[in-house]
Short mmCIF file of C-alpha atoms and ligand atoms in Angstrom, two decimals:
data_model
loop_
_atom_site.label_atom_id
_atom_site.label_comp_id
_atom_site.label_asym_id
_atom_site.label_seq_id
_atom_site.Cartn_x
_atom_site.Cartn_y
_atom_site.Cartn_z
CA MET J 1 35.31 26.36 -7.19
CA SER J 2 35.94 22.70 -6.14
CA SER J 3 36.47 20.44 -9.02
CA TYR J 4 33.36 18.37 -8.50
CA LYS J 5 30.36 21.17 -8.69
CA HIS J 6 30.92 21.35 -12.98
CA LEU J 7 30.69 17.65 -13.60
CA ILE J 8 27.65 17.30 -11.28
CA VAL J 9 25.87 20.43 -12.91
CA ALA J 10 27.04 18.92 -15.97
CA ALA J 11 26.68 14.92 -15.23
CA LEU J 12 24.41 12.88 -17.52
CA SER J 13 23.61 15.24 -20.20
CA ILE J 14 22.30 12.73 -22.91
CA GLY J 15 23.71 12.04 -26.69
CA ALA J 16 21.26 14.57 -28.62
CA ILE J 17 18.85 12.84 -30.93
CA SER J 18 16.68 15.51 -32.62
CA VAL J 19 13.98 15.13 -34.76
CA SER J 20 13.74 17.92 -36.84
CA SER J 21 9.98 17.90 -38.42
CA PRO J 22 7.08 16.20 -37.30
CA ALA J 23 6.45 15.12 -40.62
CA ALA J 24 9.55 13.02 -40.32
CA LEU J 25 8.48 11.45 -37.50
CA GLN J 26 7.27 8.15 -38.11
CA CYS J 27 10.38 7.61 -40.43
CA ALA J 28 12.89 9.69 -38.46
CA PRO J 29 16.26 7.81 -37.29
CA VAL J 30 16.06 6.43 -34.12
CA PRO J 31 18.68 5.81 -32.38
CA ASP J 32 20.03 2.55 -31.90
CA SER J 33 22.41 3.55 -28.84
CA ILE J 34 22.74 6.45 -26.94
CA THR J 35 25.48 7.37 -24.43
CA LEU J 36 24.61 8.92 -21.10
CA ASN J 37 26.48 10.36 -18.44
CA GLN J 38 29.11 12.05 -21.53
CA ASN J 39 30.59 14.70 -19.10
CA GLY J 40 30.17 13.18 -15.71
CA LYS J 41 33.13 12.91 -13.98
CA LEU J 42 32.46 10.64 -11.05
CA PHE J 43 30.72 8.13 -12.99
CA SER J 44 32.21 6.53 -16.45
CA PRO J 45 29.84 7.13 -19.61
CA PHE J 46 27.73 4.18 -20.72
CA THR J 47 25.60 3.15 -23.68
CA PHE J 48 21.88 3.09 -23.40
CA ASN J 49 20.54 0.24 -25.60
CA HIS J 50 17.84 2.21 -27.15
CA ALA J 51 16.82 -0.32 -29.55
CA LYS J 52 16.29 -3.44 -26.70
CA HIS J 53 14.29 -0.80 -24.95
CA ILE J 54 11.88 -0.18 -27.90
CA GLN J 55 11.83 -3.83 -27.97
CA SER J 56 10.95 -4.80 -24.82
CA ILE J 57 8.37 -1.63 -24.14
CA LYS J 58 6.95 -0.76 -27.36
CA GLU J 59 5.15 2.12 -26.22
CA CYS J 60 7.33 5.42 -26.81
CA ALA J 61 5.09 7.10 -24.36
CA ASP J 62 6.23 5.38 -21.62
CA CYS J 63 9.50 7.37 -21.39
CA HIS J 64 8.84 9.96 -23.92
CA HIS J 65 5.69 11.43 -22.33
CA HIS J 66 3.41 13.38 -25.05
CA THR J 67 6.70 14.34 -27.55
CA THR J 68 6.46 11.61 -29.72
CA GLY J 69 3.89 10.20 -32.37
CA THR J 70 2.96 7.54 -30.06
CA LEU J 71 -0.53 7.89 -27.78
CA VAL J 72 -0.23 9.46 -24.59
CA LEU J 73 -1.10 7.25 -21.57
CA ASP J 74 -0.86 8.71 -18.55
CA PRO J 75 -4.22 9.93 -17.88
CA ASN J 76 -3.13 12.92 -16.04
CA CYS J 77 -1.09 13.81 -19.39
CA ALA J 78 -3.94 12.96 -21.76
CA ARG J 79 -5.97 15.74 -20.19
CA CYS J 80 -3.92 18.56 -22.39
CA HIS J 81 -2.01 16.42 -24.67
CA GLN J 82 -4.29 13.92 -25.93
CA ASN J 83 -4.29 15.75 -29.22
CA SER J 84 -0.83 17.73 -29.03
CA SER J 85 1.32 17.23 -32.04
CA PRO J 86 4.97 15.87 -31.61
CA THR J 87 7.55 18.13 -30.58
CA ALA J 88 10.56 19.10 -32.50
CA VAL J 89 12.88 17.41 -29.89
CA VAL J 90 12.20 14.03 -27.96
CA SER J 91 15.35 13.73 -26.26
CA CYS J 92 15.04 13.87 -22.39
CA LYS J 93 17.35 17.16 -22.26
CA GLY J 94 14.78 18.85 -24.57
CA CYS J 95 12.37 19.71 -21.55
CA HIS J 96 14.03 18.11 -18.48
CA SER J 97 16.75 20.85 -17.25
CA ALA J 98 20.33 19.95 -16.38
CA THR J 99 20.60 22.85 -13.91
CA PRO J 100 16.77 22.47 -12.51
CA PHE J 101 17.96 24.53 -9.28
CA SER J 102 20.54 27.50 -10.69
CA PRO J 103 19.31 30.85 -9.88
CA GLU J 104 18.50 31.43 -13.78
CA THR J 105 16.04 28.37 -13.52
CA LEU J 106 14.69 29.27 -10.26
CA ALA J 107 13.67 32.68 -11.58
CA ALA J 108 12.67 31.92 -14.74
CA LYS J 109 9.86 29.50 -13.15
CA ARG J 110 9.09 32.22 -10.49
CA ALA J 111 8.34 34.79 -13.53
CA ASP J 112 6.18 32.20 -15.76
CA LYS J 113 2.83 32.76 -13.81
CA GLN J 114 1.01 30.54 -16.42
CA ARG J 115 3.46 27.69 -16.08
CA TYR J 116 1.74 24.59 -15.38
CA HIS J 117 4.58 21.92 -15.10
CA LEU J 118 5.81 23.55 -11.95
CA ASP J 119 7.36 20.62 -10.64
CA LYS J 120 8.69 19.04 -13.51
CA MET J 121 12.03 16.99 -12.78
CA GLY J 122 15.52 18.03 -13.94
CA LEU J 123 17.59 15.66 -16.55
CA LYS J 124 19.06 13.66 -13.91
CA GLY J 125 16.34 13.01 -11.83
CA ALA J 126 13.68 12.40 -14.53
CA MET J 127 16.20 9.95 -16.07
CA HIS J 128 17.10 8.18 -13.13
CA GLN J 129 13.61 8.39 -11.48
CA ASN J 130 12.62 6.62 -15.13
CA CYS J 131 15.16 4.09 -15.36
CA ILE J 132 15.14 2.67 -11.88
CA GLY J 133 11.65 3.17 -11.24
CA CYS J 134 11.14 1.07 -14.18
CA HIS J 135 13.75 -1.45 -13.27
CA ASN J 136 12.33 -1.97 -9.95
CA LYS J 137 8.78 -2.25 -11.22
CA VAL J 138 9.94 -4.78 -14.26
CA GLY J 139 12.12 -6.45 -11.93
CA ASN J 140 14.74 -7.39 -14.20
CA GLY J 141 16.52 -4.21 -15.11
CA PRO J 142 19.83 -3.06 -13.40
CA THR J 143 19.19 -0.60 -10.47
CA GLY J 144 22.42 -0.45 -8.88
CA CYS J 145 24.23 2.96 -9.32
CA GLN J 146 27.43 0.83 -10.72
CA ASP J 147 25.30 -1.77 -13.05
CA CYS J 148 25.07 0.96 -15.34
CA HIS J 149 28.11 3.52 -14.80
CA PRO J 150 30.81 2.03 -12.65
CA ARG J 151 32.81 4.72 -10.72
CA THR J 152 35.93 6.43 -12.20
CA LYS J 153 38.98 6.92 -9.87
CA GLU J 154 37.60 10.11 -8.98
CA GLY J 155 34.52 8.77 -8.25
CA ALA J 156 36.23 6.09 -5.82
CA ALA J 157 38.23 8.58 -4.12
CA PHE J 158 34.84 10.94 -3.95
CA TYR J 159 32.99 8.07 -2.18
CA SER J 160 35.91 6.91 -0.11
CA THR J 161 35.64 3.66 -1.28
CA ASN J 162 38.82 2.61 0.03
CA ARG J 163 37.64 3.09 3.58
CA LYS J 164 34.82 -0.13 2.83
CA GLY J 165 34.05 -2.35 5.53
CA ALA J 166 36.15 0.05 7.97
CA LYS J 167 34.31 0.02 11.45
CA PRO J 168 31.52 2.36 11.23
CA ALA J 169 31.80 4.41 14.53
CA HIS J 170 28.18 5.35 14.93
CA ALA J 171 27.36 8.54 16.09
CA GLU J 172 24.49 7.38 18.73
CA GLU J 173 25.87 9.23 21.88
CA GLU J 174 23.07 8.59 23.69
CA MET S 1 14.96 8.47 29.32
CA LYS S 2 17.50 9.74 26.70
CA ARG S 3 20.14 12.15 28.30
CA ARG S 4 19.09 14.71 25.95
CA ASN S 5 15.19 14.47 26.73
CA PHE S 6 16.38 14.69 30.49
CA LEU S 7 18.23 17.84 30.04
CA LYS S 8 15.52 19.47 28.40
CA ALA S 9 13.20 17.96 30.87
CA CYS S 10 15.24 19.75 33.70
CA LEU S 11 15.48 23.21 31.87
CA ILE S 12 11.73 22.99 31.21
CA GLY S 13 11.04 21.91 34.78
CA GLY S 14 13.39 24.32 36.27
CA THR S 15 11.91 27.04 34.69
CA THR S 16 8.56 26.34 35.90
CA ILE S 17 10.01 26.05 39.33
CA ALA S 18 11.90 29.07 39.39
CA LEU S 19 9.19 31.63 38.02
CA GLY S 20 6.32 29.56 39.42
CA LYS S 21 4.28 29.27 36.56
CA THR S 22 5.14 29.33 32.62
CA ASN S 23 4.61 32.04 31.06
CA LYS S 24 2.21 31.39 27.55
CA GLY S 25 2.17 35.14 27.13
CA TYR S 26 5.74 34.78 24.94
CA ALA S 27 4.34 31.86 22.54
CA SER S 28 4.82 33.03 19.09
CA GLY S 29 3.86 30.70 16.64
CA SER S 30 3.29 32.86 13.93
CA PHE S 31 6.41 34.02 12.81
CA GLU S 32 6.67 33.00 9.11
CA GLY S 33 10.52 33.17 8.52
CA TYR S 34 11.84 35.44 5.81
CA PRO S 35 9.37 35.71 3.13
CA GLU S 36 11.79 35.20 0.39
CA ALA S 37 13.69 32.00 2.29
CA MET S 38 14.80 29.47 0.49
CA GLY S 39 14.62 25.64 1.72
CA VAL S 40 14.92 21.71 0.54
CA LEU S 41 12.09 19.57 0.20
CA VAL S 42 13.01 16.07 1.03
CA ASP S 43 10.60 13.64 -0.71
CA THR S 44 11.72 10.04 0.99
CA THR S 45 9.56 8.19 -1.45
CA ARG S 46 12.52 9.03 -4.29
CA CYS S 47 15.27 8.38 -2.15
CA ILE S 48 17.16 5.44 -2.53
CA GLY S 49 19.90 5.37 0.26
CA CYS S 50 23.09 5.95 -2.09
CA ARG S 51 24.40 8.50 0.45
CA SER S 52 26.09 10.53 -2.25
CA CYS S 53 24.43 13.36 -0.26
CA GLU S 54 26.65 12.42 2.46
CA ALA S 55 29.72 12.21 0.58
CA ALA S 56 29.01 15.37 -1.25
CA CYS S 57 28.34 17.52 2.01
CA ASN S 58 31.74 15.87 3.19
CA LYS S 59 33.45 17.51 0.17
CA GLU S 60 32.00 20.63 0.30
CA GLN S 61 32.34 21.06 3.84
CA LYS S 62 36.15 19.90 3.80
CA LEU S 63 35.07 17.42 6.74
CA PRO S 64 37.11 14.50 7.67
CA GLU S 65 37.38 11.02 5.58
CA PRO S 66 34.39 9.11 6.90
CA ASP S 67 34.83 6.49 9.18
CA THR S 68 33.64 4.06 6.39
CA SER S 69 33.00 4.51 2.84
CA PHE S 70 29.96 6.57 1.52
CA ASP S 71 28.87 3.21 -0.26
CA ASP S 72 29.00 1.17 2.71
CA PRO S 73 25.49 -0.13 3.53
CA ALA S 74 26.70 -1.50 7.04
CA VAL S 75 26.16 2.02 7.94
CA PHE S 76 22.20 1.67 7.89
CA GLU S 77 22.38 -1.26 10.95
CA HIS S 78 22.24 1.47 13.32
CA ASP S 79 20.36 4.96 13.60
CA ARG S 80 22.78 7.79 13.17
CA ARG S 81 22.44 11.22 13.97
CA PRO S 82 24.80 14.32 12.43
CA THR S 83 27.80 14.72 13.95
CA SER S 84 30.84 17.40 14.11
CA LYS S 85 32.34 14.98 11.26
CA ALA S 86 29.08 14.32 9.18
CA TYR S 87 26.53 17.37 9.19
CA THR S 88 24.33 15.31 7.25
CA VAL S 89 23.62 11.35 7.64
CA VAL S 90 20.98 8.82 5.45
CA ASN S 91 19.02 6.73 7.92
CA ARG S 92 16.90 3.37 6.88
CA TYR S 93 13.61 2.91 8.00
CA GLN S 94 10.91 0.35 7.25
CA LYS S 95 13.04 -2.47 6.20
CA GLU S 96 10.96 -5.42 6.64
CA GLN S 97 8.00 -3.80 5.05
CA PRO S 98 7.18 -5.68 1.61
CA SER S 99 6.87 -2.15 0.08
CA GLY S 100 10.96 -1.73 0.70
CA PRO S 101 12.90 0.51 2.72
CA VAL S 102 12.54 4.05 3.29
CA TYR S 103 15.43 6.04 3.56
CA ARG S 104 15.52 9.72 5.28
CA LYS S 105 18.63 12.49 4.73
CA VAL S 106 18.80 13.76 8.72
CA GLN S 107 20.71 17.35 8.86
CA CYS S 108 19.79 20.80 10.42
CA ASN S 109 16.28 21.73 9.65
CA HIS S 110 17.43 25.39 9.56
CA CYS S 111 14.07 26.23 11.77
CA ASN S 112 12.35 29.54 11.10
CA GLU S 113 12.85 30.22 14.85
CA PRO S 114 15.72 28.23 15.42
CA ALA S 115 15.98 27.12 19.21
CA CYS S 116 19.73 27.00 18.89
CA LEU S 117 19.82 30.39 18.12
CA THR S 118 17.60 31.90 21.14
CA SER S 119 19.20 29.43 23.85
CA CYS S 120 22.70 30.93 22.62
CA PHE S 121 23.64 33.88 24.91
CA VAL S 122 26.73 35.05 23.01
CA ASN S 123 24.71 35.15 19.80
CA ALA S 124 26.95 32.51 17.86
CA TYR S 125 23.73 31.85 15.36
CA THR S 126 22.23 33.93 12.48
CA LYS S 127 19.25 33.12 10.81
CA THR S 128 19.81 34.31 7.57
CA GLN S 129 17.56 36.15 5.26
CA GLU S 130 18.13 33.23 2.79
CA GLY S 131 16.57 30.56 5.23
CA ALA S 132 20.24 29.22 6.45
CA VAL S 133 21.21 28.78 10.25
CA ILE S 134 24.69 29.68 10.23
CA TYR S 135 27.03 29.93 13.15
CA ASN S 136 30.25 31.85 13.95
CA SER S 137 32.66 29.80 15.67
CA LYS S 138 34.69 32.56 16.85
CA VAL S 139 31.80 33.62 19.62
CA CYS S 140 31.17 30.39 20.43
CA VAL S 141 31.91 29.57 24.37
CA GLY S 142 31.11 25.97 23.83
CA CYS S 143 28.38 25.83 26.59
CA ARG S 144 26.42 23.30 24.19
CA ASN S 145 22.77 25.08 24.94
CA CYS S 146 22.02 24.69 21.70
CA MET S 147 22.94 21.25 21.32
CA ILE S 148 20.45 20.84 24.43
CA ALA S 149 17.67 23.37 23.09
CA CYS S 150 17.73 22.01 19.04
CA PRO S 151 14.41 19.43 18.42
CA PHE S 152 16.07 17.81 15.88
CA ASN S 153 19.34 16.61 17.59
CA ALA S 154 21.31 18.27 15.07
CA PRO S 155 24.34 20.53 16.27
CA GLY S 156 27.61 18.62 16.82
CA TYR S 157 30.29 18.90 19.51
CA ASP S 158 33.54 18.72 18.18
CA TYR S 159 35.72 16.72 21.27
CA ASP S 160 38.73 16.47 19.41
CA SER S 161 39.27 20.14 18.99
CA ALA S 162 40.28 21.99 22.20
CA THR S 163 39.98 25.30 20.08
CA ASN S 164 37.55 26.44 17.73
CA PRO S 165 35.00 25.89 15.96
CA ILE S 166 33.55 23.66 18.88
CA VAL S 167 29.67 23.12 17.85
CA LYS S 168 29.28 21.68 13.97
CA LYS S 169 26.21 21.45 11.93
CA CYS S 170 24.85 21.89 8.46
CA ILE S 171 24.71 25.79 7.28
CA LEU S 172 22.83 24.88 3.95
CA CYS S 173 26.40 25.29 2.24
CA TYR S 174 25.94 29.15 3.26
CA ASP S 175 29.08 30.60 2.42
CA THR S 176 29.95 28.65 -0.59
CA ARG S 177 26.72 28.25 -2.42
CA LEU S 178 23.19 29.45 -0.42
CA LYS S 179 24.45 33.16 -0.71
CA TYR S 180 25.20 33.18 -4.52
CA GLY S 181 21.42 31.47 -4.90
CA LYS S 182 22.89 28.23 -5.61
CA PRO S 183 21.61 24.94 -3.97
CA PRO S 184 23.35 23.16 -1.75
CA ALA S 185 25.95 20.45 -2.32
CA CYS S 186 23.73 17.77 -1.38
CA VAL S 187 20.75 18.49 -3.33
CA GLU S 188 22.73 19.01 -6.56
CA ILE S 189 24.49 15.38 -6.69
CA CYS S 190 21.24 13.76 -5.50
CA PRO S 191 20.33 11.14 -8.51
CA GLN S 192 17.05 10.78 -7.85
CA GLU S 193 15.93 14.53 -7.30
CA ALA S 194 14.54 13.48 -3.79
CA LEU S 195 15.96 16.75 -2.81
CA THR S 196 14.29 19.60 -4.30
CA PHE S 197 15.79 23.22 -3.81
CA GLY S 198 13.60 26.22 -4.01
CA HIS S 199 11.67 29.04 -2.14
CA ARG S 200 10.36 27.59 1.24
CA ALA S 201 6.88 29.05 0.10
CA ASP S 202 7.20 27.56 -3.37
CA LEU S 203 8.03 23.91 -2.06
CA ILE S 204 5.37 24.19 0.54
CA LYS S 205 2.82 24.26 -2.20
CA LEU S 206 4.74 21.98 -4.31
CA ALA S 207 4.73 19.05 -1.76
CA HIS S 208 0.79 19.58 -1.25
CA GLU S 209 0.33 19.31 -5.29
CA ARG S 210 2.44 15.94 -4.91
CA ILE S 211 0.01 15.04 -2.27
CA ARG S 212 -3.00 15.64 -3.96
CA ALA S 213 -1.58 14.40 -7.39
CA THR S 214 -0.33 11.28 -5.98
CA PRO S 215 -2.55 10.14 -2.52
CA GLU S 216 -1.70 7.13 -2.59
CA ARG S 217 2.04 7.49 -2.56
CA TYR S 218 1.91 10.04 0.47
CA VAL S 219 1.14 10.52 3.81
CA ASP S 220 -1.23 13.74 4.04
CA HIS S 221 1.49 15.75 5.77
CA VAL S 222 4.16 18.22 5.08
CA TYR S 223 6.63 17.65 7.97
CA GLY S 224 8.41 21.22 8.79
CA GLU S 225 5.77 23.20 7.53
CA LYS S 226 4.11 23.83 11.00
CA GLU S 227 6.41 21.97 13.18
CA VAL S 228 8.54 24.22 15.71
CA GLY S 229 7.44 27.35 14.28
CA GLY S 230 8.08 25.88 10.58
CA THR S 231 11.65 24.79 9.20
CA SER S 232 13.28 25.46 6.08
CA TRP S 233 13.80 22.00 5.31
CA LEU S 234 10.49 20.19 4.55
CA TYR S 235 9.72 16.46 4.11
CA LEU S 236 7.06 14.08 2.68
CA ALA S 237 6.56 10.45 3.60
CA PRO S 238 4.88 7.46 2.39
CA VAL S 239 3.81 6.55 5.70
CA GLY S 240 3.28 8.12 9.17
CA PHE S 241 6.57 9.95 9.85
CA ASP S 242 6.53 8.50 13.15
CA LYS S 243 7.90 5.02 11.72
CA LEU S 244 10.65 7.37 10.26
CA GLY S 245 12.03 8.57 13.02
CA PHE S 246 10.85 11.97 13.05
CA ASP S 247 9.82 13.31 16.62
CA THR S 248 6.24 13.88 15.71
CA THR S 249 5.14 15.15 19.37
CA LEU S 250 6.47 18.41 18.64
CA SER S 251 4.26 21.30 18.81
CA ASN S 252 3.85 23.73 16.14
CA ASP S 253 4.78 26.61 18.55
CA PRO S 254 8.45 27.78 18.44
CA ILE S 255 10.75 25.58 21.32
CA ILE S 256 11.39 29.02 22.55
CA SER S 257 7.99 29.37 23.72
CA ASN S 258 8.97 26.60 26.31
CA VAL S 259 12.24 27.44 27.20
CA LYS S 260 12.64 31.32 26.65
CA ASP S 261 11.95 32.02 30.36
CA PHE S 262 14.89 29.75 31.32
CA LEU S 263 17.00 31.28 28.52
CA GLY S 264 16.21 34.54 29.32
CA MET S 265 17.63 33.76 32.93
CA VAL S 266 20.85 33.27 31.30
CA PRO S 267 22.04 36.25 30.54
CA MET S 268 20.77 38.01 33.56
CA VAL S 269 22.95 35.45 35.53
CA LEU S 270 25.84 36.36 33.92
CA SER S 271 25.38 40.12 33.98
CA ILE S 272 24.15 40.23 37.41
CA TRP S 273 26.94 38.17 39.05
CA PRO S 274 29.87 40.24 38.04
CA ALA S 275 27.99 43.53 39.12
CA LEU S 276 27.05 41.79 42.57
CA PHE S 277 30.56 40.19 42.87
CA SER S 278 32.58 43.93 42.09
CA GLY S 279 29.80 45.36 44.60
CA ILE S 280 30.91 42.68 47.54
CA HIS S 281 34.42 43.51 46.15
CA LEU S 282 34.28 47.06 46.85
CA LEU S 283 32.60 47.12 50.04
CA CYS S 284 35.39 44.85 51.33
CA LYS S 285 37.65 47.34 50.07
CA ASN S 286 35.98 50.24 51.62
CA GLN S 287 35.79 48.45 54.79
CA GLU S 288 39.84 47.73 54.52
CA HIS S 289 40.50 51.86 54.02
CA GLY S 290 38.04 52.48 56.87
CA GLU S 291 36.89 56.26 57.46
CA HIS S 292 39.26 57.51 54.94
CA GLY S 293 37.60 56.16 51.81
CA HIS S 294 34.48 57.66 52.84
CA GLU S 295 35.64 61.04 53.52
CA THR S 296 37.51 61.23 50.39
CA GLU S 297 34.60 59.75 48.61
CA SER S 298 32.27 62.51 50.50
CA ASN S 299 34.83 65.37 49.61
CA GLN S 300 34.76 64.65 45.96
CA GLU S 301 31.05 64.96 46.38
CA ASP S 302 31.14 67.99 47.45
CA THR S 303 33.55 69.52 45.04
CA LYS S 304 30.99 68.83 42.31
CA PRO S 305 29.54 71.73 40.72
S1 LIG B 1 17.53 21.91 13.40
FE1 LIG B 1 18.48 22.50 15.59
S2 LIG B 1 20.36 23.36 14.85
FE2 LIG B 1 19.06 23.66 13.11
S3 LIG B 1 18.01 25.44 13.24
FE3 LIG B 1 16.66 24.38 14.28
S4 LIG B 1 17.42 24.19 16.42
FE4 LIG B 1 19.28 25.12 15.26
S1 LIG B 2 21.72 11.57 -2.97
FE1 LIG B 2 19.58 11.58 -2.74
S2 LIG B 2 18.93 9.41 -3.32
FE2 LIG B 2 20.80 9.38 -2.57
S3 LIG B 2 20.57 9.12 -0.31
FE3 LIG B 2 20.75 11.35 -0.54
S4 LIG B 2 19.00 11.93 -0.82
FE4 LIG B 2 18.79 9.75 -1.18
#
């Protein structure tokens, strides 16, 4: 098994934040920063400034959907979650699987005939799409890979970074 | 005219002339592939052109170092196609549009009824029940019929290697991953989940569901659901597929329906010619030996019980 396989699977696991009881929600300790990509090998971990994002976004539901005490904004989500109570775990990994395409996950999906969220994203996809999507929309956040997490030495080798600028031999042979 | 299209036209034209008609009775667009086949749904609206999938493929398939790094945006200046050194490539389209460029990952689409497979007279290709179209370099004779037959320009030819393997293409990571139910390396690394791995039947439903839920995001078509009889790789796009370099002229019939007649002739030529030559050879030999040969033969016949 080549070494990068685990790291991709394990990549981007989020630092745990769990709120133990719904009652404690309003005054639950909200982390000011969260370390992301802790187990990844190609990119170095980085500190997500949670406090700053709370300041600028204000609506928890923008990222946390219906899991926290704030109003559900997405009309599609509101159809079911308008009145649902906050969940015990609000961190991304509480719902978004780190291994969305593993045989086990796929089998569980197939077995659960009642499941509504068939197209629920994996952890890595959910976070990147959320971050990059919002940064693009707002227009003032970083969107490049290394803007958030610079590559490690292993990452540089993986992407053959030292060959940058080499003359690309384009494969159009016609 | 592109060389490939020219060759294809020759194939089809030649067939028509040779047989005086195209035999439409062979057309078989109904085959749904293996019911449990896996596949990948590529959502081009999610792809950011990071080319991590290319890098992952390179490592997984132990391909040579790339010509230029996997983060060099210069490659987007040209349209690329898969080669024997890169089984997948990401191309950029629509870059002048205000909505931003659209990136598209290209690789073998793993057809339900692969033209490469049917065009191969030594059976080097196999469509596995997991959905992958794999290739056996040991029996390949390097005729490159598959390269001409493939409607998606997928197989690459290894010009550097005098020996096997000769034709190289994406095999859906069959040996190392798919066989064990695991997603291919490109899917696993994609940061945007632009690639979704799963049962092909489920992915088709998922794709249509995404279109239904956000119709402003997609054109109402799932490329690969029906094209050339269906493929294991399926695509969603924000603009017409023709604008993203897809061949939108392909019919829903498998390619084989067009070229089957010609391809059927290939083994025939191969099997008849040796027989024909040995027949002539025998004839000459018998003539050389004159009356004697015939006498021996008839004697033997007479002694049969
Ligand atoms: S895309 Fe081309 S190489 Fe791949 S299975 Fe189809 S015909 Fe064969
Ligand atoms: S890894 Fe995913 S986002 Fe990156 S280029 Fe490939 S398909 Fe697109």
